[in-house]
JSON list of C-alpha atoms and ligand atoms in Angstrom, two decimals:
[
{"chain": "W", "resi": 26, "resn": "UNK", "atom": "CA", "xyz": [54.32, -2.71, 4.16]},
{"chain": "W", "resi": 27, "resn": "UNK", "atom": "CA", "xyz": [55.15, 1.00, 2.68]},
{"chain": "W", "resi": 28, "resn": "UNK", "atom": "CA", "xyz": [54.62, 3.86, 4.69]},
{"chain": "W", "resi": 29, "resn": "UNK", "atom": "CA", "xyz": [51.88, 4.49, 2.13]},
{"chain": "W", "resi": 30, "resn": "UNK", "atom": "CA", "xyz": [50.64, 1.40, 2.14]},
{"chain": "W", "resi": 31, "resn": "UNK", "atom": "CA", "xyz": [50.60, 1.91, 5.88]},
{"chain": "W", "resi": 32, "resn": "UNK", "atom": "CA", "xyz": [48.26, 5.49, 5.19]},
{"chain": "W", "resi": 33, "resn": "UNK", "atom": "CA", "xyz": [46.48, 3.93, 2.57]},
{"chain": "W", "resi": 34, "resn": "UNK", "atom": "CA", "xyz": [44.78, 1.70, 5.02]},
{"chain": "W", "resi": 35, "resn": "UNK", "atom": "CA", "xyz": [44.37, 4.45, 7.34]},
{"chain": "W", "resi": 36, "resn": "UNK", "atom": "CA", "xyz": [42.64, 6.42, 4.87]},
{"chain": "W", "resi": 37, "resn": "UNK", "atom": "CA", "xyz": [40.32, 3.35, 3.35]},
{"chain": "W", "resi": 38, "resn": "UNK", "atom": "CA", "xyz": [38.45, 3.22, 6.84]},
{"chain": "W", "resi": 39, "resn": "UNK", "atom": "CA", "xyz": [38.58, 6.72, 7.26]},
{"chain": "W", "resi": 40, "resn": "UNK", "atom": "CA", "xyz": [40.50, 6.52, 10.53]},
{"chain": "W", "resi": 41, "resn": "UNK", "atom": "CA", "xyz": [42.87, 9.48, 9.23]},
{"chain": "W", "resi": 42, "resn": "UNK", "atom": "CA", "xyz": [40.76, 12.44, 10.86]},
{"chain": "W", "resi": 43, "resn": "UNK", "atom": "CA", "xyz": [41.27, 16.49, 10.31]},
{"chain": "W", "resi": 44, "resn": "UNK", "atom": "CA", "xyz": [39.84, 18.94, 12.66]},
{"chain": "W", "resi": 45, "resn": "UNK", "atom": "CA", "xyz": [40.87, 20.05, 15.88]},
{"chain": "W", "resi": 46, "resn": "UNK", "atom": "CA", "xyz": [41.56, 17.43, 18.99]},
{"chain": "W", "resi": 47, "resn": "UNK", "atom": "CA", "xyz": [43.10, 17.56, 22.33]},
{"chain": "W", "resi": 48, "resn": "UNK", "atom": "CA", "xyz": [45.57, 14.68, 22.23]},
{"chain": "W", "resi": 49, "resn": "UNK", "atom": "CA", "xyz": [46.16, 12.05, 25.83]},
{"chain": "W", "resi": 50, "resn": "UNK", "atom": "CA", "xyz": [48.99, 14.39, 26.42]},
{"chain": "W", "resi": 51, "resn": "UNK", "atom": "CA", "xyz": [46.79, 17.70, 26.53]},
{"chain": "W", "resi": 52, "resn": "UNK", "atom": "CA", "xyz": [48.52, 18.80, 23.64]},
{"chain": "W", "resi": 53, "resn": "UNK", "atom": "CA", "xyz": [46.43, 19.90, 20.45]},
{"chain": "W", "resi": 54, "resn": "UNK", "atom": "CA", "xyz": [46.52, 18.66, 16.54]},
{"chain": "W", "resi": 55, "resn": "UNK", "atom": "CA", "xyz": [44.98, 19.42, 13.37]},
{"chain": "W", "resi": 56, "resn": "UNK", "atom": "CA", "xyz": [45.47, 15.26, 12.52]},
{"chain": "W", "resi": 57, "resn": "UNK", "atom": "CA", "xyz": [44.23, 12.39, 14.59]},
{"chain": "W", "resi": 58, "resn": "UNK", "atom": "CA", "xyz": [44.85, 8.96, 13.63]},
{"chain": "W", "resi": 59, "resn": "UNK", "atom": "CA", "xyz": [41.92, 6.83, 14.87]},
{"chain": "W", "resi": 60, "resn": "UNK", "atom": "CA", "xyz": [43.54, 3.97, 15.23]},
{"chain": "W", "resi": 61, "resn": "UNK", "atom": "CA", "xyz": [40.08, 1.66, 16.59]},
{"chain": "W", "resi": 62, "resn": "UNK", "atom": "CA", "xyz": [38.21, 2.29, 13.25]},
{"chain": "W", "resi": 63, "resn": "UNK", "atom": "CA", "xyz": [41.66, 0.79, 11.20]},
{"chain": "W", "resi": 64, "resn": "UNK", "atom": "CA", "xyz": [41.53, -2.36, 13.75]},
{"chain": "W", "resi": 65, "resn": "UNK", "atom": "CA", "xyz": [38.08, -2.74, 13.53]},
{"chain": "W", "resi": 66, "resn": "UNK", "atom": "CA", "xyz": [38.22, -5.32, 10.90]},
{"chain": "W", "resi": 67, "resn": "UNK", "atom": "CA", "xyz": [40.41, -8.12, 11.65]},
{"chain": "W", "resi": 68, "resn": "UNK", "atom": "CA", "xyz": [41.92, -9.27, 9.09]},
{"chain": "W", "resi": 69, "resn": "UNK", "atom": "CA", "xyz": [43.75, -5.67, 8.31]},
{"chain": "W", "resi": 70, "resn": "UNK", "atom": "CA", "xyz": [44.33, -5.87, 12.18]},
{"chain": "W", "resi": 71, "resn": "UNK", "atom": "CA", "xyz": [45.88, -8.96, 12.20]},
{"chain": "W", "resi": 72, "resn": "UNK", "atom": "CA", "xyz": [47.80, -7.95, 8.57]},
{"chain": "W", "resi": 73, "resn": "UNK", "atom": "CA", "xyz": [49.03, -4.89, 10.49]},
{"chain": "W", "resi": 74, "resn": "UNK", "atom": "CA", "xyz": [50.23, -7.09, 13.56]},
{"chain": "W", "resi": 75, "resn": "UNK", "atom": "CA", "xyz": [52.06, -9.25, 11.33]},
{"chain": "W", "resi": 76, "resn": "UNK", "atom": "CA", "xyz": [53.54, -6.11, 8.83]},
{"chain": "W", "resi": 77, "resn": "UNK", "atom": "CA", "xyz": [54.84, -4.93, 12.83]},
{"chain": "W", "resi": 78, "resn": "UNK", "atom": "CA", "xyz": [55.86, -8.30, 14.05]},
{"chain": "W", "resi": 79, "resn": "UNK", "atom": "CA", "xyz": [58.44, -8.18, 11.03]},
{"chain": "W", "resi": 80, "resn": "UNK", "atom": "CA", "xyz": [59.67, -4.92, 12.12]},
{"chain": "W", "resi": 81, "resn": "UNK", "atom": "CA", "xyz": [61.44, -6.31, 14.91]},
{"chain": "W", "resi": 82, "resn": "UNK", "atom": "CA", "xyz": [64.94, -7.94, 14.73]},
{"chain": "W", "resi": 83, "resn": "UNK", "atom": "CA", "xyz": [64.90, -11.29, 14.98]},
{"chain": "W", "resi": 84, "resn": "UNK", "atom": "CA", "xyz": [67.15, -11.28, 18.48]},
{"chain": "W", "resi": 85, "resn": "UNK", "atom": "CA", "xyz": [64.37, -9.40, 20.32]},
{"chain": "W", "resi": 86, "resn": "UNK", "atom": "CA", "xyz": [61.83, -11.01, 18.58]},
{"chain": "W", "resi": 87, "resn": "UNK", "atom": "CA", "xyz": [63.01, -14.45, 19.70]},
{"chain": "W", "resi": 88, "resn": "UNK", "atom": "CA", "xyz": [63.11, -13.33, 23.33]},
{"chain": "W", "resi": 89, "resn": "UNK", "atom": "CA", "xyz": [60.08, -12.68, 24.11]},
{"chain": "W", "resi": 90, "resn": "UNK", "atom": "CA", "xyz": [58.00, -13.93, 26.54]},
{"chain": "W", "resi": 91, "resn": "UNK", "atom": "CA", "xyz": [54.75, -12.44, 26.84]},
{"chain": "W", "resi": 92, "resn": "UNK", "atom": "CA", "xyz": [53.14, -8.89, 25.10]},
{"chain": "W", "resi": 93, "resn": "UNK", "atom": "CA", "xyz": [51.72, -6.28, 27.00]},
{"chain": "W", "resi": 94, "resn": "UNK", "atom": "CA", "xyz": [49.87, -3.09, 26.00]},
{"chain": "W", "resi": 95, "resn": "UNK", "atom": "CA", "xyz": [48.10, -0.29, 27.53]},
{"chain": "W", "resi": 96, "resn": "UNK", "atom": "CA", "xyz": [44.44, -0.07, 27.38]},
{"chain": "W", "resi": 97, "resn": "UNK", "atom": "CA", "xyz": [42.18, 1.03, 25.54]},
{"chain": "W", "resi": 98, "resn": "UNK", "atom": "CA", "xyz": [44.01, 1.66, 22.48]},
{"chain": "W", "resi": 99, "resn": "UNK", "atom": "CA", "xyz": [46.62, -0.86, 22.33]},
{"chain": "W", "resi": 100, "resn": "UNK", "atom": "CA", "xyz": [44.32, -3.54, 23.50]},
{"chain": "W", "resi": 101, "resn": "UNK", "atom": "CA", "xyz": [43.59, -5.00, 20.12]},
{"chain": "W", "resi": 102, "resn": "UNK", "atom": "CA", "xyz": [46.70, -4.46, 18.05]},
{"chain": "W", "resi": 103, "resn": "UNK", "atom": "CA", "xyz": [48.15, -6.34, 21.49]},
{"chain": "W", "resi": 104, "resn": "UNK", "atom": "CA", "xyz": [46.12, -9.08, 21.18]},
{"chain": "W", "resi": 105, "resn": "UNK", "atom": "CA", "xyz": [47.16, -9.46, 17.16]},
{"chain": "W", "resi": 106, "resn": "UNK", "atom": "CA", "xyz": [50.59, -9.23, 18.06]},
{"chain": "W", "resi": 107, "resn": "UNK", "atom": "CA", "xyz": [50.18, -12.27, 20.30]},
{"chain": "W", "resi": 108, "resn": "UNK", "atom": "CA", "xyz": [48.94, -14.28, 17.30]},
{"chain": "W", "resi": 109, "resn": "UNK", "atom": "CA", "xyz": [51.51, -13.51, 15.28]},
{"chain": "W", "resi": 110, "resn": "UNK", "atom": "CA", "xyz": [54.15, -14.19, 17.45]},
{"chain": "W", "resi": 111, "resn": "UNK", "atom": "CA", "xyz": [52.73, -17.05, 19.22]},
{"chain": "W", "resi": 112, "resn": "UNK", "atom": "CA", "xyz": [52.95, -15.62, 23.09]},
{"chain": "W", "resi": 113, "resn": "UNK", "atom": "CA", "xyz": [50.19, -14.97, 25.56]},
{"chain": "W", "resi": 114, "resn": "UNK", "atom": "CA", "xyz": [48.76, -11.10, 25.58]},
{"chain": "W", "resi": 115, "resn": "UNK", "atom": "CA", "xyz": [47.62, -8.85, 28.56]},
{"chain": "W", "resi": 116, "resn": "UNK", "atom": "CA", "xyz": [46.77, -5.77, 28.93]},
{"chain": "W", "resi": 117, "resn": "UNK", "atom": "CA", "xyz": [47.53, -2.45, 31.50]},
{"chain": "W", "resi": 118, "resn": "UNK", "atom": "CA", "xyz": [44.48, -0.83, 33.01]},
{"chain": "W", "resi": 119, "resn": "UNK", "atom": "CA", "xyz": [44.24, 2.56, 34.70]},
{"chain": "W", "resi": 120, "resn": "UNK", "atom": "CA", "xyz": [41.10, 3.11, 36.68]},
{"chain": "W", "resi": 121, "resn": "UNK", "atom": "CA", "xyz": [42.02, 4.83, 39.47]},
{"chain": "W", "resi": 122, "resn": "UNK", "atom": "CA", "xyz": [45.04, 6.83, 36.91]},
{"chain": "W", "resi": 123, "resn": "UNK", "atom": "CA", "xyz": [47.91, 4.53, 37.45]},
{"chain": "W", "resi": 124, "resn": "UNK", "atom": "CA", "xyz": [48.36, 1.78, 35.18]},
{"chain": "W", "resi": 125, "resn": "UNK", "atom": "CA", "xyz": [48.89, -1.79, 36.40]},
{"chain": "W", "resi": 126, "resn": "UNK", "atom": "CA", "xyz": [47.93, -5.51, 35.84]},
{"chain": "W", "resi": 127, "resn": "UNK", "atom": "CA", "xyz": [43.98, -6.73, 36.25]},
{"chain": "W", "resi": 128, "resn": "UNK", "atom": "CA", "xyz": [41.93, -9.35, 35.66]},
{"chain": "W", "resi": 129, "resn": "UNK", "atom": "CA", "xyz": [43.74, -12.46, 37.19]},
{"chain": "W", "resi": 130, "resn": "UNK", "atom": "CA", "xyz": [46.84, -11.20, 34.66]},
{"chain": "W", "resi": 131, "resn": "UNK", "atom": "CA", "xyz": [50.46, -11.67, 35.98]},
{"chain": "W", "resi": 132, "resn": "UNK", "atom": "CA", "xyz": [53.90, -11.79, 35.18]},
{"chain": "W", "resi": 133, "resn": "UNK", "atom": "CA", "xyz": [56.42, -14.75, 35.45]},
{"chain": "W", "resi": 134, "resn": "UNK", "atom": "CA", "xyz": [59.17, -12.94, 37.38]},
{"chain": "W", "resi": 135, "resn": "UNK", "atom": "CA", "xyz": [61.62, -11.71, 35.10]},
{"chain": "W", "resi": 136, "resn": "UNK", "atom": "CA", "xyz": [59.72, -12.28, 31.94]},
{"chain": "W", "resi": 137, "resn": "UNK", "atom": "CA", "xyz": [60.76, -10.28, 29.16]},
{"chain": "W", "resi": 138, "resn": "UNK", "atom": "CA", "xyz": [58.03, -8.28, 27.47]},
{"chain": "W", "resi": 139, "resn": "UNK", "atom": "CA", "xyz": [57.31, -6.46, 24.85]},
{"chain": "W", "resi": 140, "resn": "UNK", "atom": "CA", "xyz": [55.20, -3.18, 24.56]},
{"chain": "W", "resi": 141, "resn": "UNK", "atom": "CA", "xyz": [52.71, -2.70, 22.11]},
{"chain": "W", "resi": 142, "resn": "UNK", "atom": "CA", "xyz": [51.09, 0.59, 21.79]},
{"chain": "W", "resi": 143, "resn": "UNK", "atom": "CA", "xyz": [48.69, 1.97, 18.76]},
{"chain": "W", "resi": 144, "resn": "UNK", "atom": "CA", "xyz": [49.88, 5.31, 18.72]},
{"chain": "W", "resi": 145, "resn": "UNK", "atom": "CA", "xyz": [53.26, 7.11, 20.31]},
{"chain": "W", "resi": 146, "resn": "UNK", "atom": "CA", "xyz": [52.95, 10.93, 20.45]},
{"chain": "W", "resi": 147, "resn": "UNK", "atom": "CA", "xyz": [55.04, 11.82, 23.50]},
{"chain": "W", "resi": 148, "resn": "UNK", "atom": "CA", "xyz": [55.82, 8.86, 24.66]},
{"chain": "W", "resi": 149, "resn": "UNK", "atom": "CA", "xyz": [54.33, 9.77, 27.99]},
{"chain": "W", "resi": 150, "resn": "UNK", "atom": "CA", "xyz": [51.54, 6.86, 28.23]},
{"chain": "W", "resi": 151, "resn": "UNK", "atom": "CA", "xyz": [54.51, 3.91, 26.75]},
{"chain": "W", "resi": 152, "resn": "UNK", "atom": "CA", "xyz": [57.10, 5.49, 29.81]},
{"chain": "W", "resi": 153, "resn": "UNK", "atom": "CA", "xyz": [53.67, 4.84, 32.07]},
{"chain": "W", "resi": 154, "resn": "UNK", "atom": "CA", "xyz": [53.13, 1.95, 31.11]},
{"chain": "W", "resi": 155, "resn": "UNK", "atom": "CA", "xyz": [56.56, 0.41, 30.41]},
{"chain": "W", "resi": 156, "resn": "UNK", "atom": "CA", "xyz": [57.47, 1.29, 34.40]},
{"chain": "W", "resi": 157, "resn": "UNK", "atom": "CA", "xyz": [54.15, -0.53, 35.76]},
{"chain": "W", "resi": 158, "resn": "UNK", "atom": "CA", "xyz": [55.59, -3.34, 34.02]},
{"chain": "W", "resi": 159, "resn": "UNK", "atom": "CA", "xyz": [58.59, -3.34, 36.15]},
{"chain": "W", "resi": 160, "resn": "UNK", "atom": "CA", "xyz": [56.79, -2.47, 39.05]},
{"chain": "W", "resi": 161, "resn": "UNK", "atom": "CA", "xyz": [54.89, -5.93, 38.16]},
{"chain": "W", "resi": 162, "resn": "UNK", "atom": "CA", "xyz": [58.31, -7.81, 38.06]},
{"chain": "W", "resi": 163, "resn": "UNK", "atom": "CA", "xyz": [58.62, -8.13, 34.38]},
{"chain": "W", "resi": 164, "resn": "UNK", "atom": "CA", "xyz": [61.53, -6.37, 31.78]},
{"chain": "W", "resi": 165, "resn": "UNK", "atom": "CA", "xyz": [60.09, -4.90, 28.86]},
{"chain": "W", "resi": 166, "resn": "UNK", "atom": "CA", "xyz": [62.38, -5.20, 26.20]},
{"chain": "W", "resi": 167, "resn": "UNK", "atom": "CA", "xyz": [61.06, -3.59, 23.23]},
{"chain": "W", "resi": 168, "resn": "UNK", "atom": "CA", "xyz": [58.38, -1.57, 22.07]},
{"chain": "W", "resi": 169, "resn": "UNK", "atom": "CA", "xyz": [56.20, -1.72, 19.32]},
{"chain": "W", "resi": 170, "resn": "UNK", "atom": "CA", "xyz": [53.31, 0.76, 17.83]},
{"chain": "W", "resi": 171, "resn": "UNK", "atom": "CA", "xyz": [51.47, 1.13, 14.22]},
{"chain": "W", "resi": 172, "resn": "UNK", "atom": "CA", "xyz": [52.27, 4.35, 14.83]},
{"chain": "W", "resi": 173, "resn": "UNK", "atom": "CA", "xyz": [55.28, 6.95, 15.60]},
{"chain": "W", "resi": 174, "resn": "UNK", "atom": "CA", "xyz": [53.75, 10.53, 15.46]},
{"chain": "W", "resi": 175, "resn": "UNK", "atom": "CA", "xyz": [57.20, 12.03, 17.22]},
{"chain": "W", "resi": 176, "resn": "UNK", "atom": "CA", "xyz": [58.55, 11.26, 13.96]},
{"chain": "W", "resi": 177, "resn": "UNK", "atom": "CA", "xyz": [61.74, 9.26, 15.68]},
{"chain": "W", "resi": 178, "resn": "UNK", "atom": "CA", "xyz": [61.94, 12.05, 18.18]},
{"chain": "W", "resi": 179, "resn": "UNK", "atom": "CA", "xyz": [60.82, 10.09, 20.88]},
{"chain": "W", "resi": 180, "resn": "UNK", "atom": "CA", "xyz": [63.08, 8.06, 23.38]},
{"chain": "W", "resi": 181, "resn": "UNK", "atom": "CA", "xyz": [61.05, 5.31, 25.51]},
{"chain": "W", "resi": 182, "resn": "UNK", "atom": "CA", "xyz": [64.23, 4.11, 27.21]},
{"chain": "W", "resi": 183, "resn": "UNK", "atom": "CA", "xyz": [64.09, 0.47, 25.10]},
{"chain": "W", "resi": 184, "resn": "UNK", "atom": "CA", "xyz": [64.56, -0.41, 21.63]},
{"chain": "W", "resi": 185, "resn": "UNK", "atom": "CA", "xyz": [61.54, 1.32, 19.56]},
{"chain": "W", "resi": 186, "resn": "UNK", "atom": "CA", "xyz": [59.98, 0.04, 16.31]},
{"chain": "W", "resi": 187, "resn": "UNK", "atom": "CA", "xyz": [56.85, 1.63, 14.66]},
{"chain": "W", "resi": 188, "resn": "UNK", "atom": "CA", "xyz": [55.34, 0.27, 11.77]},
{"chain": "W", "resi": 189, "resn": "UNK", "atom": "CA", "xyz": [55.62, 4.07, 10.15]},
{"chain": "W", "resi": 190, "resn": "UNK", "atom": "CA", "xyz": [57.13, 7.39, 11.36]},
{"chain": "W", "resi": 191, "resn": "UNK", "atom": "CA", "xyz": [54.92, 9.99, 10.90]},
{"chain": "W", "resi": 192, "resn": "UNK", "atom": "CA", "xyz": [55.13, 14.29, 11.99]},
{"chain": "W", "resi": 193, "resn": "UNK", "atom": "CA", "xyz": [51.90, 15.75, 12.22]},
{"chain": "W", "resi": 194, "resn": "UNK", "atom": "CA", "xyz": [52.22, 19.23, 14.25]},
{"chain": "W", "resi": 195, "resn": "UNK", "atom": "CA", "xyz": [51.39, 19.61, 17.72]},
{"chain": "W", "resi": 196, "resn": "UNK", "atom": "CA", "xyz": [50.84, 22.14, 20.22]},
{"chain": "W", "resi": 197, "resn": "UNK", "atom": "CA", "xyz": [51.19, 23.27, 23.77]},
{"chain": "W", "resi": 198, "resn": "UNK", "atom": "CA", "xyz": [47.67, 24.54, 24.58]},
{"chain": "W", "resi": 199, "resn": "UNK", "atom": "CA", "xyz": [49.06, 28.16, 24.77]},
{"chain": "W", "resi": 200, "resn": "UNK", "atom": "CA", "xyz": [50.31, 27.84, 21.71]},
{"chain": "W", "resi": 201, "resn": "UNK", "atom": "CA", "xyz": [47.35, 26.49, 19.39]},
{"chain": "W", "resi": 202, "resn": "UNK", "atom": "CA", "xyz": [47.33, 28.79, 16.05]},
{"chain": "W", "resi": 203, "resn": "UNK", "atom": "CA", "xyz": [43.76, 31.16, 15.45]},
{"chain": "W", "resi": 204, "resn": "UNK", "atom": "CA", "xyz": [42.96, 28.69, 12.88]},
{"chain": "W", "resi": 205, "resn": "UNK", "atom": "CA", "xyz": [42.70, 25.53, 15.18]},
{"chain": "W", "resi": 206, "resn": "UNK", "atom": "CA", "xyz": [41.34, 27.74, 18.18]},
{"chain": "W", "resi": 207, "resn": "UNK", "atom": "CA", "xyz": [38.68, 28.35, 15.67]},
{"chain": "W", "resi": 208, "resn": "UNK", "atom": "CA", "xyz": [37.35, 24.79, 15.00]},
{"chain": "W", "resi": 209, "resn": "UNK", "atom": "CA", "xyz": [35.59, 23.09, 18.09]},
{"chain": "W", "resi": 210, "resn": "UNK", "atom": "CA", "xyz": [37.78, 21.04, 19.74]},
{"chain": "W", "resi": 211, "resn": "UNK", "atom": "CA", "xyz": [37.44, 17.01, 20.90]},
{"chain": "W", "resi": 212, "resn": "UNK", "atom": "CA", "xyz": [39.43, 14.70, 22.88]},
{"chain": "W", "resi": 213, "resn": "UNK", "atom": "CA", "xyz": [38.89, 11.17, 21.11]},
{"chain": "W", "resi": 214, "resn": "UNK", "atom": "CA", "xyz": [41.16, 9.66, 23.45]},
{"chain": "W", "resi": 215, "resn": "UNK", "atom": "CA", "xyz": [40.41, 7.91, 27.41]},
{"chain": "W", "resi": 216, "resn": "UNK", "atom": "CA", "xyz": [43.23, 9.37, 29.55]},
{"chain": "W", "resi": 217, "resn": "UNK", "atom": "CA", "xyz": [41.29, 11.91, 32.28]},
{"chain": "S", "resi": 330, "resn": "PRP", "atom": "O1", "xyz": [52.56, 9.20, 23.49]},
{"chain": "S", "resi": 330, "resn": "PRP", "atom": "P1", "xyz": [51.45, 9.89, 24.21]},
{"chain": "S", "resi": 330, "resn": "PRP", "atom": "O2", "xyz": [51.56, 11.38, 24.18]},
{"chain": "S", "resi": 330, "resn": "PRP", "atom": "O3", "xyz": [51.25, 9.36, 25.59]},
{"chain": "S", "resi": 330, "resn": "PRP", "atom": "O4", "xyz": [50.10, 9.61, 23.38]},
{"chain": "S", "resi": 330, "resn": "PRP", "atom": "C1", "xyz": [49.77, 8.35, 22.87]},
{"chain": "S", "resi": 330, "resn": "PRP", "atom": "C2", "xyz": [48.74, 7.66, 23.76]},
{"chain": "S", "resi": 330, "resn": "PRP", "atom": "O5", "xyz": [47.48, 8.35, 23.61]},
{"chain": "S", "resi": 330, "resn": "PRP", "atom": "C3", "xyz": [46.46, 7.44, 23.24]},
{"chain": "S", "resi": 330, "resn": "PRP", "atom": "O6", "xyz": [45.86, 6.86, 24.38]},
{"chain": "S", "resi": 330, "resn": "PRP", "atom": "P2", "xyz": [44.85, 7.67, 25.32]},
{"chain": "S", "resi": 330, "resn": "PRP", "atom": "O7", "xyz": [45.58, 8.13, 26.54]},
{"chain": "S", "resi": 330, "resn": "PRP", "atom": "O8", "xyz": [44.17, 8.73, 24.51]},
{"chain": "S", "resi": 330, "resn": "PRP", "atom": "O9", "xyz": [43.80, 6.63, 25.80]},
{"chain": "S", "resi": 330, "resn": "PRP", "atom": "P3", "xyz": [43.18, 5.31, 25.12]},
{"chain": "S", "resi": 330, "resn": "PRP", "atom": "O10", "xyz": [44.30, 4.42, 24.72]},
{"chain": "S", "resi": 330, "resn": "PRP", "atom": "O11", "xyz": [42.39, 4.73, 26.24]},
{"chain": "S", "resi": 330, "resn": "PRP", "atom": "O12", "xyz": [42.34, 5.77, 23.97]},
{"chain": "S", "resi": 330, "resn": "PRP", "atom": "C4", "xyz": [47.20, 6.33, 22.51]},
{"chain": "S", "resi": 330, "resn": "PRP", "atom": "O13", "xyz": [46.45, 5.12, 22.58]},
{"chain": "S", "resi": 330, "resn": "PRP", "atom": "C5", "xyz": [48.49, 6.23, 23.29]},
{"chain": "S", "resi": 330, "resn": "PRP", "atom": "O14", "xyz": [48.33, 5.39, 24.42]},
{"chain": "S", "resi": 331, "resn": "ORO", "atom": "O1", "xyz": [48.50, 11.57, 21.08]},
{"chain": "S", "resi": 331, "resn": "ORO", "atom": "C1", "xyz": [47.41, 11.00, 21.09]},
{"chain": "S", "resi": 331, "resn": "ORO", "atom": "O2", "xyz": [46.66, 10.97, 22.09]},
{"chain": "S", "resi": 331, "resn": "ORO", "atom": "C2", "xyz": [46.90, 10.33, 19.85]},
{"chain": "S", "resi": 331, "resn": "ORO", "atom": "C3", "xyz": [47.20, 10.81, 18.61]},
{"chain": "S", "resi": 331, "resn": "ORO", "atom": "C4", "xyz": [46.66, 10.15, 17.50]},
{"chain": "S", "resi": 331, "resn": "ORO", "atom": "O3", "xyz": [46.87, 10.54, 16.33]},
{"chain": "S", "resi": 331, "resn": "ORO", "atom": "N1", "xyz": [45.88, 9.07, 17.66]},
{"chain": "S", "resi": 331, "resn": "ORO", "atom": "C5", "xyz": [45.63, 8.62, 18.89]},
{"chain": "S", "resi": 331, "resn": "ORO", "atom": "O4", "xyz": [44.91, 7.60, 19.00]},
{"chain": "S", "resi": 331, "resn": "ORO", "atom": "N2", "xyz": [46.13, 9.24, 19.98]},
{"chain": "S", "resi": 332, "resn": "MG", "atom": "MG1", "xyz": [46.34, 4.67, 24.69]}
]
């Protein structure tokens, strides 16, 4: 898939939002990319699993053991990726603020996972969640998200591959322009 093919799907479910919103990393943006309203159907989720699935080289690809993602947004685009590549998929929870394993899941010692993520902004939830994984006893060994909004900037310590690159401003909250300040602001996002 294009990049605009990519937006194009984005914008057919309206999941491609302007306004103002504090982002997971307290940062604010005039864009949001609702990522649950463009997986809500699932055959374009399990189209854009597949489109990201082929983003991956082949070598990594082949290695994999098991996916992983962080919850709540990376839950379903996990579970697609799982389908298309044939592997089990679980899923990081942080109720108390840390993330880590639930549910009866567990890793094989040593399994080699890979990351999947909706959305990368900072990077700070993937670093989270890709260090719970080794404090679980697994090696992630690539990362995957529909989408990078650091525009490439971002470095997650593994091998990174978004299904598009995108740079919509951000800003420290000191720093938000009069015309954002102005428009009420909401935090579409679960991280407290
Ligand atoms: O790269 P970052 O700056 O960390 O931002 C991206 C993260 O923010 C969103 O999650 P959020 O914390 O809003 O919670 P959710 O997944 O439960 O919606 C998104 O799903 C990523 O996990
Ligand atoms: O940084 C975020 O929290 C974030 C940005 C975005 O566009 N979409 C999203 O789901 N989260
Ligand atoms: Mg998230």
């Amino acid at each position: 898939m294009t990049d605009e093919e990519v937006l194009a799907e984005f914008r057919s479910c309206d999941a491609l939002l302007e306004g103002h919103f504090k982002l997971s990393s307290g940062r604010h943006s005039g864009h949001y990319l609702q990522c649950a309203r463009v997986l809500m159907n699932a055959e374009r989720a399990g189209n854009l699993a597949r489109a990201l699935a082929q983003k991956i080289p082949r070598e990594i690809r082949n290695k994999v053991d098991v996916v992983i993602s962080p919850a709540m947004g990376g839950l379903i685009i996990g579970h697609e990726m799982g389908r298309a590549l044939g592997k089990d998929a679980m899923f990081l929870e942080r109720p108390e603020g840390t993330f880590h394993l639930r549910r009866g899941f567990a890793i094989e010692p040593g399994a080699r996972v890979l990351m999947v993520e909706d959305v990368v902004t900072t990077g700070l939830s993937s670093r989270e969640a890709i260090e719970a994984v080794g404090r679980e006893g697994g090696e992630v060994i690539a990362e995957v998200a529909l989408v990078d909004r650091s525009a490439g900037e971002v470095d997650l310590g593994v091998p990174f591959f978004p299904l598009i690159d995108i740079s919509f401003p951000s800003y420290a909250e000191d720093e938000v322009p009069d015309e954002l300040a102005a428009i009420p602001v909401t935090k579409p996002g679960s991280r407290s």
